[in-house]
mmCIF file of C-alpha atoms in Angstrom:
data_model
loop_
_atom_site.group_PDB
_atom_site.id
_atom_site.type_symbol
_atom_site.label_atom_id
_atom_site.label_comp_id
_atom_site.label_asym_id
_atom_site.label_seq_id
_atom_site.Cartn_x
_atom_site.Cartn_y
_atom_site.Cartn_z
ATOM 1 C CA MET R 1 6.025 -34.330 -160.734
ATOM 2 C CA THR R 2 7.898 -31.283 -159.636
ATOM 3 C CA PRO R 3 11.748 -30.877 -159.459
ATOM 4 C CA LEU R 4 11.072 -30.231 -155.722
ATOM 5 C CA VAL R 5 8.901 -33.431 -155.105
ATOM 6 C CA LEU R 6 11.314 -35.546 -157.162
ATOM 7 C CA ALA R 7 14.387 -34.552 -155.050
ATOM 8 C CA CYS R 8 12.572 -35.012 -151.968
ATOM 9 C CA VAL R 9 11.331 -38.606 -152.656
ATOM 10 C CA VAL R 10 14.819 -39.468 -153.948
ATOM 11 C CA GLY R 11 16.242 -38.252 -150.658
ATOM 12 C CA ALA R 12 13.531 -40.087 -148.831
ATOM 13 C CA ALA R 13 14.585 -43.300 -150.772
ATOM 14 C CA ILE R 14 18.371 -42.638 -149.482
ATOM 15 C CA LEU R 15 17.163 -42.372 -146.054
ATOM 16 C CA HIS R 16 15.091 -45.335 -146.384
ATOM 17 C CA ALA R 17 18.198 -47.507 -147.384
ATOM 18 C CA GLY R 18 19.854 -45.995 -144.207
ATOM 19 C CA TRP R 19 17.384 -47.083 -141.782
ATOM 20 C CA ASN R 20 17.071 -50.500 -143.298
ATOM 21 C CA ALA R 21 20.712 -50.913 -142.905
ATOM 22 C CA VAL R 22 20.508 -50.066 -139.281
ATOM 23 C CA LEU R 23 17.665 -52.767 -138.881
ATOM 24 C CA ARG R 24 19.603 -55.492 -140.695
ATOM 25 C CA GLY R 25 22.653 -54.798 -138.467
ATOM 26 C CA GLY R 26 20.986 -55.330 -135.243
ATOM 27 C CA SER R 27 21.523 -58.509 -133.257
ATOM 28 C CA ASP R 28 17.742 -58.655 -132.323
ATOM 29 C CA ARG R 29 15.946 -57.027 -135.205
ATOM 30 C CA LEU R 30 12.633 -56.902 -133.337
ATOM 31 C CA TRP R 31 14.189 -55.105 -130.601
ATOM 32 C CA SER R 32 15.925 -52.697 -132.939
ATOM 33 C CA MET R 33 12.536 -52.069 -134.643
ATOM 34 C CA THR R 34 10.905 -51.504 -131.293
ATOM 35 C CA LEU R 35 13.619 -48.993 -130.173
ATOM 36 C CA MET R 36 13.262 -47.229 -133.504
ATOM 37 C CA MET R 37 9.401 -46.956 -132.764
ATOM 38 C CA ILE R 38 10.113 -45.600 -129.423
ATOM 39 C CA ALA R 39 12.096 -42.795 -131.062
ATOM 40 C CA VAL R 40 9.255 -42.304 -133.520
ATOM 41 C CA ALA R 41 6.719 -42.206 -130.682
ATOM 42 C CA ALA R 42 8.663 -39.348 -128.915
ATOM 43 C CA VAL R 43 8.742 -37.050 -131.848
ATOM 44 C CA SER R 44 5.489 -37.720 -133.155
ATOM 45 C CA ALA R 45 3.777 -37.135 -129.708
ATOM 46 C CA VAL R 46 5.319 -33.595 -129.650
ATOM 47 C CA ALA R 47 4.047 -33.049 -133.166
ATOM 48 C CA VAL R 48 0.551 -34.333 -132.412
ATOM 49 C CA ALA R 49 0.470 -31.878 -129.437
ATOM 50 C CA LEU R 50 1.497 -28.883 -131.433
ATOM 51 C CA LEU R 51 -0.541 -29.470 -134.793
ATOM 52 C CA PRO R 52 -4.452 -29.606 -135.467
ATOM 53 C CA TRP R 53 -6.104 -32.869 -135.852
ATOM 54 C CA PRO R 54 -6.504 -34.027 -139.261
ATOM 55 C CA ASP R 55 -9.768 -34.135 -140.765
ATOM 56 C CA ALA R 56 -12.355 -36.354 -139.435
ATOM 57 C CA ALA R 57 -12.819 -38.222 -142.851
ATOM 58 C CA SER R 58 -8.948 -39.185 -142.793
ATOM 59 C CA ARG R 59 -9.090 -40.748 -139.343
ATOM 60 C CA PRO R 60 -10.227 -44.203 -140.218
ATOM 61 C CA TYR R 61 -7.129 -44.167 -142.567
ATOM 62 C CA VAL R 62 -4.728 -43.269 -139.761
ATOM 63 C CA ILE R 63 -6.099 -46.293 -137.823
ATOM 64 C CA ALA R 64 -6.066 -48.622 -140.791
ATOM 65 C CA SER R 65 -2.487 -47.599 -141.688
ATOM 66 C CA ALA R 66 -1.121 -47.936 -138.143
ATOM 67 C CA LEU R 67 -2.485 -51.525 -137.924
ATOM 68 C CA ILE R 68 -1.181 -52.406 -141.351
ATOM 69 C CA HIS R 69 2.400 -50.898 -140.542
ATOM 70 C CA THR R 70 2.394 -52.872 -137.430
ATOM 71 C CA ALA R 71 1.804 -55.993 -139.422
ATOM 72 C CA TYR R 72 4.500 -54.900 -141.793
ATOM 73 C CA ASN R 73 7.143 -54.449 -139.121
ATOM 74 C CA LEU R 74 6.490 -58.124 -137.942
ATOM 75 C CA SER R 75 6.405 -59.502 -141.570
ATOM 76 C CA LEU R 76 9.680 -57.423 -142.263
ATOM 77 C CA VAL R 77 11.465 -59.004 -139.365
ATOM 78 C CA ARG R 78 10.144 -62.405 -140.216
ATOM 79 C CA THR R 79 11.352 -61.814 -143.857
ATOM 80 C CA TYR R 80 14.865 -60.747 -142.804
ATOM 81 C CA ARG R 81 14.989 -64.152 -140.860
ATOM 82 C CA SER R 82 13.667 -66.286 -143.374
ATOM 83 C CA GLY R 83 16.207 -66.037 -146.250
ATOM 84 C CA ASP R 84 19.005 -64.512 -147.943
ATOM 85 C CA LEU R 85 18.589 -60.613 -147.585
ATOM 86 C CA GLY R 86 19.942 -60.160 -151.210
ATOM 87 C CA GLN R 87 16.774 -61.894 -152.368
ATOM 88 C CA THR R 88 14.072 -61.276 -149.994
ATOM 89 C CA TYR R 89 14.631 -57.369 -149.875
ATOM 90 C CA PRO R 90 14.206 -56.905 -153.537
ATOM 91 C CA ILE R 91 11.165 -59.151 -153.561
ATOM 92 C CA SER R 92 9.402 -57.292 -151.030
ATOM 93 C CA ARG R 93 10.335 -53.864 -152.252
ATOM 94 C CA GLY R 94 10.033 -54.434 -155.945
ATOM 95 C CA SER R 95 6.778 -55.905 -155.843
ATOM 96 C CA SER R 96 5.013 -53.115 -154.076
ATOM 97 C CA PRO R 97 5.170 -50.098 -156.779
ATOM 98 C CA VAL R 98 3.048 -52.363 -159.069
ATOM 99 C CA LEU R 99 0.880 -53.281 -156.263
ATOM 100 C CA VAL R 100 0.321 -49.470 -155.411
ATOM 101 C CA ALA R 101 -0.298 -48.537 -158.894
ATOM 102 C CA LEU R 102 -3.204 -51.142 -159.254
ATOM 103 C CA GLY R 103 -4.524 -50.272 -155.610
ATOM 104 C CA ALA R 104 -4.449 -46.559 -156.566
ATOM 105 C CA ALA R 105 -6.176 -47.285 -159.912
ATOM 106 C CA VAL R 106 -8.867 -49.253 -158.293
ATOM 107 C CA PHE R 107 -9.374 -47.177 -154.991
ATOM 108 C CA ALA R 108 -8.387 -43.571 -155.904
ATOM 109 C CA HIS R 109 -9.145 -43.727 -159.703
ATOM 110 C CA GLU R 110 -5.679 -42.676 -160.764
ATOM 111 C CA THR R 111 -4.766 -43.564 -164.150
ATOM 112 C CA PRO R 112 -0.977 -43.320 -165.010
ATOM 113 C CA GLY R 113 0.117 -42.420 -168.498
ATOM 114 C CA ALA R 114 2.104 -44.570 -170.542
ATOM 115 C CA VAL R 115 5.441 -43.149 -169.589
ATOM 116 C CA ALA R 116 4.722 -43.436 -165.791
ATOM 117 C CA VAL R 117 3.594 -47.134 -166.546
ATOM 118 C CA LEU R 118 6.938 -47.764 -168.273
ATOM 119 C CA GLY R 119 8.732 -46.167 -165.454
ATOM 120 C CA ILE R 120 7.038 -48.400 -162.666
ATOM 121 C CA VAL R 121 7.355 -51.509 -164.679
ATOM 122 C CA LEU R 122 11.315 -50.736 -165.054
ATOM 123 C CA VAL R 123 11.777 -49.976 -161.390
ATOM 124 C CA SER R 124 9.800 -52.912 -160.373
ATOM 125 C CA GLY R 125 11.639 -55.159 -162.817
ATOM 126 C CA GLY R 126 14.946 -53.764 -162.167
ATOM 127 C CA ILE R 127 14.453 -54.426 -158.258
ATOM 128 C CA LEU R 128 13.018 -57.849 -158.740
ATOM 129 C CA SER R 129 15.847 -59.011 -160.904
ATOM 130 C CA LEU R 130 18.213 -58.273 -158.177
ATOM 131 C CA ALA R 131 16.599 -61.218 -156.260
ATOM 132 C CA PHE R 132 17.353 -63.758 -159.109
ATOM 133 C CA GLN R 133 21.240 -63.251 -159.421
ATOM 134 C CA GLY R 134 22.141 -66.177 -157.442
ATOM 135 C CA ARG R 135 20.728 -69.517 -156.484
ATOM 136 C CA MET R 136 17.065 -68.997 -156.201
ATOM 137 C CA ARG R 137 15.239 -70.549 -152.851
ATOM 138 C CA ALA R 138 11.409 -70.617 -152.997
ATOM 139 C CA ASP R 139 10.811 -71.387 -149.453
ATOM 140 C CA PHE R 140 11.220 -67.537 -148.384
ATOM 141 C CA VAL R 141 9.155 -66.191 -151.374
ATOM 142 C CA PRO R 142 5.854 -66.109 -149.662
ATOM 143 C CA ALA R 143 7.206 -64.125 -146.662
ATOM 144 C CA ALA R 144 8.818 -61.758 -148.963
ATOM 145 C CA LEU R 145 5.767 -61.316 -151.062
ATOM 146 C CA THR R 146 3.517 -60.896 -147.879
ATOM 147 C CA THR R 147 5.748 -57.897 -146.984
ATOM 148 C CA GLY R 148 5.495 -56.401 -150.145
ATOM 149 C CA SER R 149 1.885 -56.670 -150.130
ATOM 150 C CA LEU R 150 1.741 -54.848 -146.950
ATOM 151 C CA ILE R 151 3.902 -52.097 -148.215
ATOM 152 C CA GLY R 152 1.436 -51.740 -151.012
ATOM 153 C CA ALA R 153 -1.353 -51.748 -148.648
ATOM 154 C CA TYR R 154 -0.285 -48.931 -146.197
ATOM 155 C CA THR R 155 1.023 -46.879 -149.157
ATOM 156 C CA VAL R 156 -2.428 -46.877 -150.835
ATOM 157 C CA VAL R 157 -4.270 -46.239 -147.493
ATOM 158 C CA ASP R 158 -1.750 -43.221 -146.724
ATOM 159 C CA GLY R 159 -2.181 -41.847 -150.260
ATOM 160 C CA ILE R 160 -5.875 -41.746 -149.775
ATOM 161 C CA GLY R 161 -6.048 -40.704 -146.151
ATOM 162 C CA VAL R 162 -3.529 -37.726 -146.603
ATOM 163 C CA ARG R 163 -5.669 -36.280 -149.279
ATOM 164 C CA LEU R 164 -8.783 -36.521 -146.969
ATOM 165 C CA SER R 165 -6.650 -34.935 -144.059
ATOM 166 C CA GLY R 166 -6.417 -31.278 -144.930
ATOM 167 C CA ASN R 167 -2.834 -31.133 -143.505
ATOM 168 C CA SER R 168 -0.081 -33.765 -144.333
ATOM 169 C CA LEU R 169 1.947 -33.137 -141.193
ATOM 170 C CA SER R 170 -1.222 -33.650 -138.959
ATOM 171 C CA TYR R 171 -1.914 -36.971 -140.801
ATOM 172 C CA ALA R 172 1.614 -38.185 -140.717
ATOM 173 C CA ALA R 173 2.123 -37.216 -137.136
ATOM 174 C CA SER R 174 -1.098 -39.155 -136.022
ATOM 175 C CA MET R 175 -0.371 -42.205 -137.977
ATOM 176 C CA PHE R 176 3.236 -42.404 -136.569
ATOM 177 C CA LEU R 177 2.104 -41.986 -133.037
ATOM 178 C CA LEU R 178 -0.571 -44.715 -133.198
ATOM 179 C CA TRP R 179 1.699 -47.078 -135.128
ATOM 180 C CA SER R 180 4.746 -46.525 -132.942
ATOM 181 C CA LEU R 181 2.791 -47.282 -129.671
ATOM 182 C CA THR R 182 1.759 -50.571 -130.820
ATOM 183 C CA MET R 183 5.431 -51.853 -130.932
ATOM 184 C CA PRO R 184 6.627 -52.018 -127.262
ATOM 185 C CA PRO R 185 3.720 -54.021 -125.966
ATOM 186 C CA LEU R 186 4.047 -56.449 -128.881
ATOM 187 C CA TYR R 187 7.792 -56.911 -128.053
ATOM 188 C CA TRP R 188 7.234 -57.612 -124.512
ATOM 189 C CA ALA R 189 4.309 -59.948 -125.393
ATOM 190 C CA MET R 190 6.511 -61.970 -127.854
ATOM 191 C CA ARG R 191 9.945 -61.925 -126.167
ATOM 192 C CA GLY R 192 9.701 -60.541 -122.687
ATOM 193 C CA THR R 193 13.046 -59.177 -121.464
ATOM 194 C CA PRO R 194 14.917 -57.129 -124.152
ATOM 195 C CA PRO R 195 18.587 -58.001 -125.114
ATOM 196 C CA ALA R 196 21.480 -56.190 -123.531
ATOM 197 C CA TYR R 197 22.191 -53.874 -126.235
ATOM 198 C CA THR R 198 25.362 -51.458 -125.795
ATOM 199 C CA GLY R 199 24.807 -47.758 -125.407
ATOM 200 C CA ALA R 200 25.925 -47.277 -129.153
ATOM 201 C CA GLN R 201 23.572 -50.099 -130.648
ATOM 202 C CA THR R 202 20.646 -48.305 -128.701
ATOM 203 C CA ALA R 203 21.735 -44.869 -130.065
ATOM 204 C CA MET R 204 22.048 -46.317 -133.600
ATOM 205 C CA ALA R 205 18.408 -47.833 -133.229
ATOM 206 C CA LEU R 206 16.862 -44.681 -131.835
ATOM 207 C CA ALA R 207 18.531 -42.618 -134.792
ATOM 208 C CA GLY R 208 17.350 -45.135 -137.290
ATOM 209 C CA GLY R 209 13.800 -44.539 -136.086
ATOM 210 C CA LEU R 210 14.162 -40.737 -136.567
ATOM 211 C CA VAL R 211 15.497 -41.350 -139.992
ATOM 212 C CA SER R 212 12.569 -43.693 -140.965
ATOM 213 C CA LEU R 213 10.087 -41.271 -139.628
ATOM 214 C CA LEU R 214 11.696 -38.469 -142.007
ATOM 215 C CA ALA R 215 11.786 -40.644 -144.806
ATOM 216 C CA TYR R 216 8.227 -41.827 -144.708
ATOM 217 C CA GLY R 217 6.780 -38.502 -144.079
ATOM 218 C CA ILE R 218 8.171 -37.221 -147.039
ATOM 219 C CA VAL R 219 6.524 -40.014 -149.043
ATOM 220 C CA ILE R 220 3.307 -39.084 -147.285
ATOM 221 C CA TRP R 221 3.613 -35.404 -148.131
ATOM 222 C CA ALA R 222 4.613 -36.316 -151.914
ATOM 223 C CA MET R 223 1.318 -38.536 -152.064
ATOM 224 C CA GLN R 224 -1.005 -35.795 -151.051
ATOM 225 C CA SER R 225 -0.431 -34.279 -154.638
ATOM 226 C CA ASP R 226 1.267 -36.697 -156.815
ATOM 227 C CA ALA R 227 0.455 -40.204 -158.098
ATOM 228 C CA MET R 228 0.914 -42.815 -155.540
ATOM 229 C CA GLY R 229 2.495 -45.369 -157.920
ATOM 230 C CA ALA R 230 5.019 -42.929 -159.075
ATOM 231 C CA VAL R 231 5.924 -41.977 -155.589
ATOM 232 C CA SER R 232 6.074 -45.484 -154.568
ATOM 233 C CA ALA R 233 8.200 -46.552 -157.480
ATOM 234 C CA LEU R 234 10.677 -43.713 -156.753
ATOM 235 C CA ARG R 235 10.940 -44.625 -153.157
ATOM 236 C CA GLU R 236 11.776 -48.123 -153.938
ATOM 237 C CA THR R 237 15.071 -46.961 -155.838
ATOM 238 C CA SER R 238 16.337 -47.262 -152.163
ATOM 239 C CA VAL R 239 17.464 -50.753 -153.153
ATOM 240 C CA VAL R 240 19.915 -49.244 -155.586
ATOM 241 C CA TYR R 241 21.319 -46.901 -153.099
ATOM 242 C CA ALA R 242 21.544 -49.694 -150.679
ATOM 243 C CA ALA R 243 23.545 -51.852 -153.335
ATOM 244 C CA LEU R 244 25.921 -48.721 -153.907
ATOM 245 C CA ILE R 245 26.540 -48.167 -150.074
ATOM 246 C CA GLY R 246 27.327 -51.766 -149.865
ATOM 247 C CA ARG R 247 29.818 -51.539 -152.528
ATOM 248 C CA LEU R 248 31.317 -48.386 -151.638
ATOM 249 C CA PHE R 249 31.536 -48.968 -147.790
ATOM 250 C CA LEU R 250 31.024 -52.648 -147.197
ATOM 251 C CA GLY R 251 33.260 -53.978 -149.973
ATOM 252 C CA GLU R 252 30.205 -55.993 -151.171
ATOM 253 C CA GLU R 253 30.337 -57.259 -155.039
ATOM 254 C CA LEU R 254 28.470 -55.275 -157.719
ATOM 255 C CA SER R 255 28.617 -57.731 -160.587
ATOM 256 C CA PRO R 256 27.734 -56.648 -164.336
ATOM 257 C CA ARG R 257 24.144 -58.164 -163.952
ATOM 258 C CA ARG R 258 23.601 -56.265 -160.667
ATOM 259 C CA ILE R 259 24.893 -52.919 -162.412
ATOM 260 C CA ALA R 260 22.313 -53.731 -165.244
ATOM 261 C CA SER R 261 19.557 -53.986 -162.942
ATOM 262 C CA CYS R 262 20.539 -50.811 -161.188
ATOM 263 C CA LEU R 263 20.397 -49.163 -164.684
ATOM 264 C CA ALA R 264 17.101 -50.372 -165.356
ATOM 265 C CA VAL R 265 15.864 -48.793 -161.973
ATOM 266 C CA ALA R 266 17.419 -45.484 -162.878
ATOM 267 C CA LEU R 267 15.863 -45.526 -166.336
ATOM 268 C CA GLY R 268 12.560 -45.889 -164.823
ATOM 269 C CA ALA R 269 13.060 -43.228 -162.317
ATOM 270 C CA ALA R 270 13.927 -40.967 -165.220
ATOM 271 C CA CYS R 271 10.665 -42.011 -166.960
ATOM 272 C CA LEU R 272 8.746 -41.041 -163.762
ATOM 273 C CA ALA R 273 10.462 -37.688 -163.578
ATOM 274 C CA TRP R 274 9.544 -36.922 -167.054
#
């Protein structure tokens, strides 16, 4: 992995931690997600109008990814409702790099080297260990693993699709547009009238949508040339940045065990950058 790609994916991880903080802070997370998707739709519609179409071979992947992303949105909101975020979020994010590496091996014939495998295991293990540092509840684990499986699925689909597209920007814009257009109708079908958000809450959610677009757009661009498992694992270091943000700005506890988990993730990231 080149220094440029490494820096961009780490930057995407930091952005990812930011937009998830926006989503977690919303009083109606499904509406916050819908507002985020409205912002994504506005930007991606302009991009689709200006860019060439992705190559025909990639278009089924665009459709498949948009549908999986929609299922992921709904699963993510459900996961956030079902249990302690300190446990559900690490399970969702920590399980996905291993699933991506396995999916890439089966469907894209990617074979990571020994150091890369060690890096993926360290990142996933470090993230998953964050979920087991308090009293564990088993009832929300299926929802968290479902979310992790959907993350793995759309990542592999996008990794294959972008390589067939001829243009990573065209692929990303098309997928983002199709995905984002699914959320407003789903919200109104499920909830009806949206809540009375303040102007500041609405602006925060819209900004979160733009951040999410940039964060995952970088990941799609990186997977055009680099191994999906490595890119996915680096992306999931966002959990570490979220923990640091919580400690620095929200006064959350950073215990020795939590620090050890973060160090394992950092060591795994170093292996992937080797």
